[in-house]
């Protein structure tokens, strides 16, 4: 079979020319691409030269240096080039180009998983890429089009697909109009360029011919995804230097070259012997499948993926307002009454970005960036309003997160316990919502188990056996408390479930026993009766400052894990028992070099509810993972495993005064042993007394302060640091 010649004549750069031989659909082809650097005269000469020699000709009508080409000028160029060909089948490949561009977007979304979800997309020409824009609109509402800017010099972006279609519907009135010199140069030109550069810098995805990006650099293209067609090695190298993360190239690779739609369709015509009008969809699909053609995903700087999240925070007290500009000066000198008024006013304030978060990097190579979005209500204000009040603020925050490009949003502190615990917000928000409660429960037990081992007060397990301990969950019928109870029932010798709702307690016990039939469970309406026998206590009441546990009745050396926010045990209560380890669990060390404003934790450390949002973001699981009050323990286990996959670690165990050092934990252990020795001695003295003296009055079983060891006296007198 003789070799057929296929020629591509393009108005593009001649620097991108190539030539190769291949077998395509079983037919040997000699393929050449010839650029004319925008010269119609040269293109006409080449077309006449190859008219009788080529089996098929592809016409590329894109000029590399034509920033303000109108539809009319493009059509004129196309007609002028077609008029030069009388014998060979000729095609511009427009339907094939549209097919591959749309396929490239869907291929990326499917291959990389939710890649374009809520991304900020800038399309330089919506008119040329209308089908691509409609496809991207299935995944994100954050679309901008530069048609009016580049065609008419109007320094404003079209911001929706509907807006683009309305613009195009009236564009026929101005398709042949070009801006006068006054508009095409000078201050307006500079302003137009500024608007385009700013839009490029803010976009996550740019849809454009690759040559149109030559004049932009790292500032505009760094970190971007470029959706285009026909990227050569030289172009890819240039995009690498400009910091582009991913190039989605709709032009498939044939014999080592990116082949554009006009030349590719010409190859199909030559191989099948068909005329352009007879090449139907079935023939095109058959050729694609037989030659295994597909869009390309190119990483100029190596694999790079950055997913995006948002997380809602709020002030926990009036102290927060003393750190926020510009009201910090006023708040420092304002009387308490004025601060109360300010607290009420701030509850109505619109949400705002408190901090940008960058530098989170998973061992898998995926990165996450995000925003901490603050709403103004303190716990006092949130709980004093009906749930709908907070819902509206959270939905405003979700809309802000959507505009920023976040793909998932987490709810923090009291925003996740209001009303139905995120169900309504998740149903009405424009992006997926999670409360973080699954990882909060996981982090609580993770920290508590680590603390038990480090205190070394329990018998060591044999081999890989379990630690033998008794546990109590205060607030067991709550969302986090019930999950903690279910998980502890699988590992602890005995679990005491505490809550003020007897019926719910009994129902919870029945449910746990169905899952873990060999668990030993007890129920109680009050914690104090059995607290003195517990090795671990988890408090998860959301009691809003109410006293839920008498710390003076707790066993020396007990590990208390306080997962409530605000804390169930304030610093002044914790200071009474230096022989007890009270930890604020749920703190996770994020992977990477995390950059964000201070949230009251050490660098790289975040609360578990924040970490859950980050883990889901890194995994690409943009879904309402945890909402409502009934948390599934399977999800607690799943988020724990996903956290390990993405490099999450248990942060240094922290208490009300900050992280515990090894010396701090050893000091608690020593004091606990001393206290236990005191109690043992007191019990021995009581048992040794004559029976006749048993009725004598007694005020206390504890030794007088002067009789205590010096280490105990010093620890009790220590004043805790204040925290916010």
PDB file of N, CA and C in Angstrom, residues 285-343:
ATOM      1  N   UNK A 285     -15.709   8.086  16.003  1.00  0.00           N
ATOM      2  CA  UNK A 285     -15.569   7.289  17.223  1.00  0.00           C
ATOM      3  C   UNK A 285     -14.777   6.009  16.957  1.00  0.00           C
ATOM      4  N   UNK A 286     -15.022   5.392  15.813  1.00  0.00           N
ATOM      5  CA  UNK A 286     -14.292   4.172  15.471  1.00  0.00           C
ATOM      6  C   UNK A 286     -12.796   4.459  15.349  1.00  0.00           C
ATOM      7  N   UNK A 287     -12.452   5.591  14.713  1.00  0.00           N
ATOM      8  CA  UNK A 287     -11.046   5.959  14.565  1.00  0.00           C
ATOM      9  C   UNK A 287     -10.402   6.240  15.925  1.00  0.00           C
ATOM     10  N   UNK A 288     -11.138   6.930  16.811  1.00  0.00           N
ATOM     11  CA  UNK A 288     -10.609   7.248  18.144  1.00  0.00           C
ATOM     12  C   UNK A 288     -10.334   5.971  18.928  1.00  0.00           C
ATOM     13  N   UNK A 289     -11.278   5.038  18.892  1.00  0.00           N
ATOM     14  CA  UNK A 289     -11.109   3.797  19.642  1.00  0.00           C
ATOM     15  C   UNK A 289     -10.008   2.924  19.047  1.00  0.00           C
ATOM     16  N   UNK A 290      -9.987   2.830  17.716  1.00  0.00           N
ATOM     17  CA  UNK A 290      -9.001   1.953  17.078  1.00  0.00           C
ATOM     18  C   UNK A 290      -7.575   2.452  17.301  1.00  0.00           C
ATOM     19  N   UNK A 291      -7.379   3.772  17.234  1.00  0.00           N
ATOM     20  CA  UNK A 291      -6.038   4.335  17.417  1.00  0.00           C
ATOM     21  C   UNK A 291      -5.753   4.704  18.879  1.00  0.00           C
ATOM     22  N   UNK A 292      -6.734   4.452  19.754  1.00  0.00           N
ATOM     23  CA  UNK A 292      -6.590   4.736  21.190  1.00  0.00           C
ATOM     24  C   UNK A 292      -6.158   6.186  21.427  1.00  0.00           C
ATOM     25  N   UNK A 293      -6.844   7.088  20.765  1.00  0.00           N
ATOM     26  CA  UNK A 293      -6.575   8.520  20.927  1.00  0.00           C
ATOM     27  C   UNK A 293      -7.235   9.014  22.214  1.00  0.00           C
ATOM     28  N   UNK A 294      -6.594   9.929  22.883  1.00  0.00           N
ATOM     29  CA  UNK A 294      -7.149  10.464  24.128  1.00  0.00           C
ATOM     30  C   UNK A 294      -6.495  11.799  24.450  1.00  0.00           C
ATOM     31  N   UNK A 295      -7.208  12.669  25.177  1.00  0.00           N
ATOM     32  CA  UNK A 295      -6.577  13.908  25.658  1.00  0.00           C
ATOM     33  C   UNK A 295      -5.401  13.575  26.574  1.00  0.00           C
ATOM     34  N   UNK A 296      -4.547  14.550  26.775  1.00  0.00           N
ATOM     35  CA  UNK A 296      -3.344  14.331  27.574  1.00  0.00           C
ATOM     36  C   UNK A 296      -3.360  15.199  28.829  1.00  0.00           C
ATOM     37  N   UNK A 297      -2.893  14.625  29.939  1.00  0.00           N
ATOM     38  CA  UNK A 297      -2.699  15.369  31.178  1.00  0.00           C
ATOM     39  C   UNK A 297      -1.199  15.511  31.384  1.00  0.00           C
ATOM     40  N   UNK A 298      -0.705  16.745  31.276  1.00  0.00           N
ATOM     41  CA  UNK A 298       0.725  17.008  31.321  1.00  0.00           C
ATOM     42  C   UNK A 298       1.068  17.827  32.561  1.00  0.00           C
ATOM     43  N   UNK A 299       2.069  17.394  33.310  1.00  0.00           N
ATOM     44  CA  UNK A 299       2.521  18.093  34.512  1.00  0.00           C
ATOM     45  C   UNK A 299       3.897  18.692  34.237  1.00  0.00           C
ATOM     46  N   UNK A 300       3.973  19.962  33.878  1.00  0.00           N
ATOM     47  CA  UNK A 300       5.263  20.565  33.515  1.00  0.00           C
ATOM     48  C   UNK A 300       6.302  20.511  34.627  1.00  0.00           C
ATOM     49  N   UNK A 301       5.868  20.579  35.884  1.00  0.00           N
ATOM     50  CA  UNK A 301       6.784  20.577  37.023  1.00  0.00           C
ATOM     51  C   UNK A 301       6.641  19.317  37.869  1.00  0.00           C
ATOM     52  N   UNK A 302       6.213  18.216  37.261  1.00  0.00           N
ATOM     53  CA  UNK A 302       5.946  17.014  38.031  1.00  0.00           C
ATOM     54  C   UNK A 302       4.537  17.061  38.591  1.00  0.00           C
ATOM     55  N   UNK A 303       4.084  15.905  39.102  1.00  0.00           N
ATOM     56  CA  UNK A 303       2.702  15.819  39.586  1.00  0.00           C
ATOM     57  C   UNK A 303       2.410  16.908  40.604  1.00  0.00           C
ATOM     58  N   UNK A 304       1.301  17.575  40.421  1.00  0.00           N
ATOM     59  CA  UNK A 304       0.904  18.650  41.328  1.00  0.00           C
ATOM     60  C   UNK A 304      -0.607  18.730  41.345  1.00  0.00           C
ATOM     61  N   UNK A 305      -1.177  18.629  42.540  1.00  0.00           N
ATOM     62  CA  UNK A 305      -2.620  18.833  42.690  1.00  0.00           C
ATOM     63  C   UNK A 305      -2.863  19.565  43.993  1.00  0.00           C
ATOM     64  N   UNK A 306      -3.610  20.635  43.917  1.00  0.00           N
ATOM     65  CA  UNK A 306      -3.950  21.428  45.099  1.00  0.00           C
ATOM     66  C   UNK A 306      -5.460  21.501  45.200  1.00  0.00           C
ATOM     67  N   UNK A 307      -6.015  20.911  46.258  1.00  0.00           N
ATOM     68  CA  UNK A 307      -7.448  21.000  46.526  1.00  0.00           C
ATOM     69  C   UNK A 307      -7.709  22.116  47.530  1.00  0.00           C
ATOM     70  N   UNK A 308      -8.956  22.528  47.633  1.00  0.00           N
ATOM     71  CA  UNK A 308      -9.258  23.731  48.399  1.00  0.00           C
ATOM     72  C   UNK A 308     -10.409  23.498  49.389  1.00  0.00           C
ATOM     73  N   UNK A 309     -10.274  24.075  50.573  1.00  0.00           N
ATOM     74  CA  UNK A 309     -11.291  23.923  51.619  1.00  0.00           C
ATOM     75  C   UNK A 309     -11.538  25.262  52.303  1.00  0.00           C
ATOM     76  N   UNK A 310     -12.624  25.304  53.044  1.00  0.00           N
ATOM     77  CA  UNK A 310     -12.907  26.437  53.931  1.00  0.00           C
ATOM     78  C   UNK A 310     -13.361  25.871  55.266  1.00  0.00           C
ATOM     79  N   UNK A 311     -13.133  26.636  56.320  1.00  0.00           N
ATOM     80  CA  UNK A 311     -13.564  26.198  57.648  1.00  0.00           C
ATOM     81  C   UNK A 311     -14.089  27.411  58.404  1.00  0.00           C
ATOM     82  N   UNK A 312     -15.243  27.223  59.048  1.00  0.00           N
ATOM     83  CA  UNK A 312     -15.899  28.325  59.763  1.00  0.00           C
ATOM     84  C   UNK A 312     -15.474  28.326  61.228  1.00  0.00           C
ATOM     85  N   UNK A 313     -15.009  29.464  61.691  1.00  0.00           N
ATOM     86  CA  UNK A 313     -14.663  29.647  63.094  1.00  0.00           C
ATOM     87  C   UNK A 313     -15.509  30.791  63.658  1.00  0.00           C
ATOM     88  N   UNK A 314     -15.458  30.949  64.957  1.00  0.00           N
ATOM     89  CA  UNK A 314     -16.138  32.084  65.580  1.00  0.00           C
ATOM     90  C   UNK A 314     -15.470  32.377  66.913  1.00  0.00           C
ATOM     91  N   UNK A 315     -15.627  33.598  67.433  1.00  0.00           N
ATOM     92  CA  UNK A 315     -14.992  33.939  68.716  1.00  0.00           C
ATOM     93  C   UNK A 315     -15.602  33.134  69.851  1.00  0.00           C
ATOM     94  N   UNK A 316     -14.756  32.644  70.758  1.00  0.00           N
ATOM     95  CA  UNK A 316     -15.245  31.890  71.909  1.00  0.00           C
ATOM     96  C   UNK A 316     -15.586  32.786  73.094  1.00  0.00           C
ATOM     97  N   UNK A 317     -15.123  34.044  73.045  1.00  0.00           N
ATOM     98  CA  UNK A 317     -15.418  34.972  74.147  1.00  0.00           C
ATOM     99  C   UNK A 317     -15.181  36.394  73.655  1.00  0.00           C
ATOM    100  N   UNK A 318     -15.438  37.359  74.515  1.00  0.00           N
ATOM    101  CA  UNK A 318     -15.192  38.761  74.179  1.00  0.00           C
ATOM    102  C   UNK A 318     -13.708  39.061  74.005  1.00  0.00           C
ATOM    103  N   UNK A 319     -12.839  38.215  74.559  1.00  0.00           N
ATOM    104  CA  UNK A 319     -11.404  38.438  74.433  1.00  0.00           C
ATOM    105  C   UNK A 319     -10.964  38.460  72.976  1.00  0.00           C
ATOM    106  N   UNK A 320     -11.698  37.728  72.134  1.00  0.00           N
ATOM    107  CA  UNK A 320     -11.346  37.662  70.710  1.00  0.00           C
ATOM    108  C   UNK A 320     -11.363  39.052  70.073  1.00  0.00           C
ATOM    109  N   UNK A 321     -12.317  39.891  70.477  1.00  0.00           N
ATOM    110  CA  UNK A 321     -12.459  41.203  69.851  1.00  0.00           C
ATOM    111  C   UNK A 321     -11.274  42.116  70.154  1.00  0.00           C
ATOM    112  N   UNK A 322     -10.506  41.779  71.167  1.00  0.00           N
ATOM    113  CA  UNK A 322      -9.332  42.575  71.506  1.00  0.00           C
ATOM    114  C   UNK A 322      -8.159  42.306  70.566  1.00  0.00           C
ATOM    115  N   UNK A 323      -8.349  41.326  69.663  1.00  0.00           N
ATOM    116  CA  UNK A 323      -7.272  40.979  68.731  1.00  0.00           C
ATOM    117  C   UNK A 323      -7.630  41.316  67.290  1.00  0.00           C
ATOM    118  N   UNK A 324      -8.834  41.866  67.077  1.00  0.00           N
ATOM    119  CA  UNK A 324      -9.313  42.114  65.726  1.00  0.00           C
ATOM    120  C   UNK A 324      -9.243  43.604  65.415  1.00  0.00           C
ATOM    121  N   UNK A 325      -8.563  43.938  64.325  1.00  0.00           N
ATOM    122  CA  UNK A 325      -8.519  45.324  63.890  1.00  0.00           C
ATOM    123  C   UNK A 325      -9.788  45.625  63.108  1.00  0.00           C
ATOM    124  N   UNK A 326     -10.318  46.862  63.184  1.00  0.00           N
ATOM    125  CA  UNK A 326      -9.802  48.024  63.898  1.00  0.00           C
ATOM    126  C   UNK A 326     -10.447  48.238  65.262  1.00  0.00           C
ATOM    127  N   UNK A 327     -11.195  47.246  65.747  1.00  0.00           N
ATOM    128  CA  UNK A 327     -11.951  47.459  66.992  1.00  0.00           C
ATOM    129  C   UNK A 327     -11.129  47.105  68.222  1.00  0.00           C
ATOM    130  N   UNK A 328      -9.853  46.668  68.033  1.00  0.00           N
ATOM    131  CA  UNK A 328      -9.068  46.225  69.171  1.00  0.00           C
ATOM    132  C   UNK A 328      -8.797  47.362  70.159  1.00  0.00           C
ATOM    133  N   UNK A 329      -8.515  48.565  69.624  1.00  0.00           N
ATOM    134  CA  UNK A 329      -8.211  49.689  70.517  1.00  0.00           C
ATOM    135  C   UNK A 329      -9.433  50.034  71.357  1.00  0.00           C
ATOM    136  N   UNK A 330     -10.609  50.106  70.712  1.00  0.00           N
ATOM    137  CA  UNK A 330     -11.847  50.413  71.433  1.00  0.00           C
ATOM    138  C   UNK A 330     -12.147  49.349  72.476  1.00  0.00           C
ATOM    139  N   UNK A 331     -11.958  48.088  72.116  1.00  0.00           N
ATOM    140  CA  UNK A 331     -12.335  47.006  73.018  1.00  0.00           C
ATOM    141  C   UNK A 331     -11.448  46.948  74.252  1.00  0.00           C
ATOM    142  N   UNK A 332     -10.227  47.457  74.148  1.00  0.00           N
ATOM    143  CA  UNK A 332      -9.322  47.400  75.301  1.00  0.00           C
ATOM    144  C   UNK A 332      -9.692  48.408  76.385  1.00  0.00           C
ATOM    145  N   UNK A 333     -10.327  49.485  75.996  1.00  0.00           N
ATOM    146  CA  UNK A 333     -10.674  50.522  76.978  1.00  0.00           C
ATOM    147  C   UNK A 333     -12.169  50.586  77.251  1.00  0.00           C
ATOM    148  N   UNK A 334     -12.960  49.823  76.505  1.00  0.00           N
ATOM    149  CA  UNK A 334     -14.410  49.894  76.666  1.00  0.00           C
ATOM    150  C   UNK A 334     -14.839  49.241  77.976  1.00  0.00           C
ATOM    151  N   UNK A 335     -15.833  49.806  78.672  1.00  0.00           N
ATOM    152  CA  UNK A 335     -16.364  49.181  79.890  1.00  0.00           C
ATOM    153  C   UNK A 335     -17.108  47.900  79.551  1.00  0.00           C
ATOM    154  N   UNK A 336     -17.354  47.050  80.542  1.00  0.00           N
ATOM    155  CA  UNK A 336     -18.044  45.769  80.284  1.00  0.00           C
ATOM    156  C   UNK A 336     -19.373  45.916  79.564  1.00  0.00           C
ATOM    157  N   UNK A 337     -20.132  46.955  79.890  1.00  0.00           N
ATOM    158  CA  UNK A 337     -21.431  47.138  79.244  1.00  0.00           C
ATOM    159  C   UNK A 337     -21.247  47.362  77.748  1.00  0.00           C
ATOM    160  N   UNK A 338     -20.241  48.167  77.390  1.00  0.00           N
ATOM    161  CA  UNK A 338     -19.971  48.423  75.973  1.00  0.00           C
ATOM    162  C   UNK A 338     -19.512  47.155  75.273  1.00  0.00           C
ATOM    163  N   UNK A 339     -18.729  46.332  75.977  1.00  0.00           N
ATOM    164  CA  UNK A 339     -18.273  45.072  75.383  1.00  0.00           C
ATOM    165  C   UNK A 339     -19.444  44.124  75.154  1.00  0.00           C
ATOM    166  N   UNK A 340     -20.417  44.142  76.052  1.00  0.00           N
ATOM    167  CA  UNK A 340     -21.611  43.319  75.859  1.00  0.00           C
ATOM    168  C   UNK A 340     -22.368  43.766  74.610  1.00  0.00           C
ATOM    169  N   UNK A 341     -22.459  45.088  74.417  1.00  0.00           N
ATOM    170  CA  UNK A 341     -23.130  45.616  73.228  1.00  0.00           C
ATOM    171  C   UNK A 341     -22.365  45.240  71.969  1.00  0.00           C
ATOM    172  N   UNK A 342     -21.028  45.357  72.032  1.00  0.00           N
ATOM    173  CA  UNK A 342     -20.196  44.990  70.887  1.00  0.00           C
ATOM    174  C   UNK A 342     -20.375  43.509  70.552  1.00  0.00           C
ATOM    175  N   UNK A 343     -20.465  42.682  71.567  1.00  0.00           N
ATOM    176  CA  UNK A 343     -20.662  41.248  71.349  1.00  0.00           C
ATOM    177  C   UNK A 343     -21.977  40.982  70.608  1.00  0.00           C
TER     178      UNK A 343
END
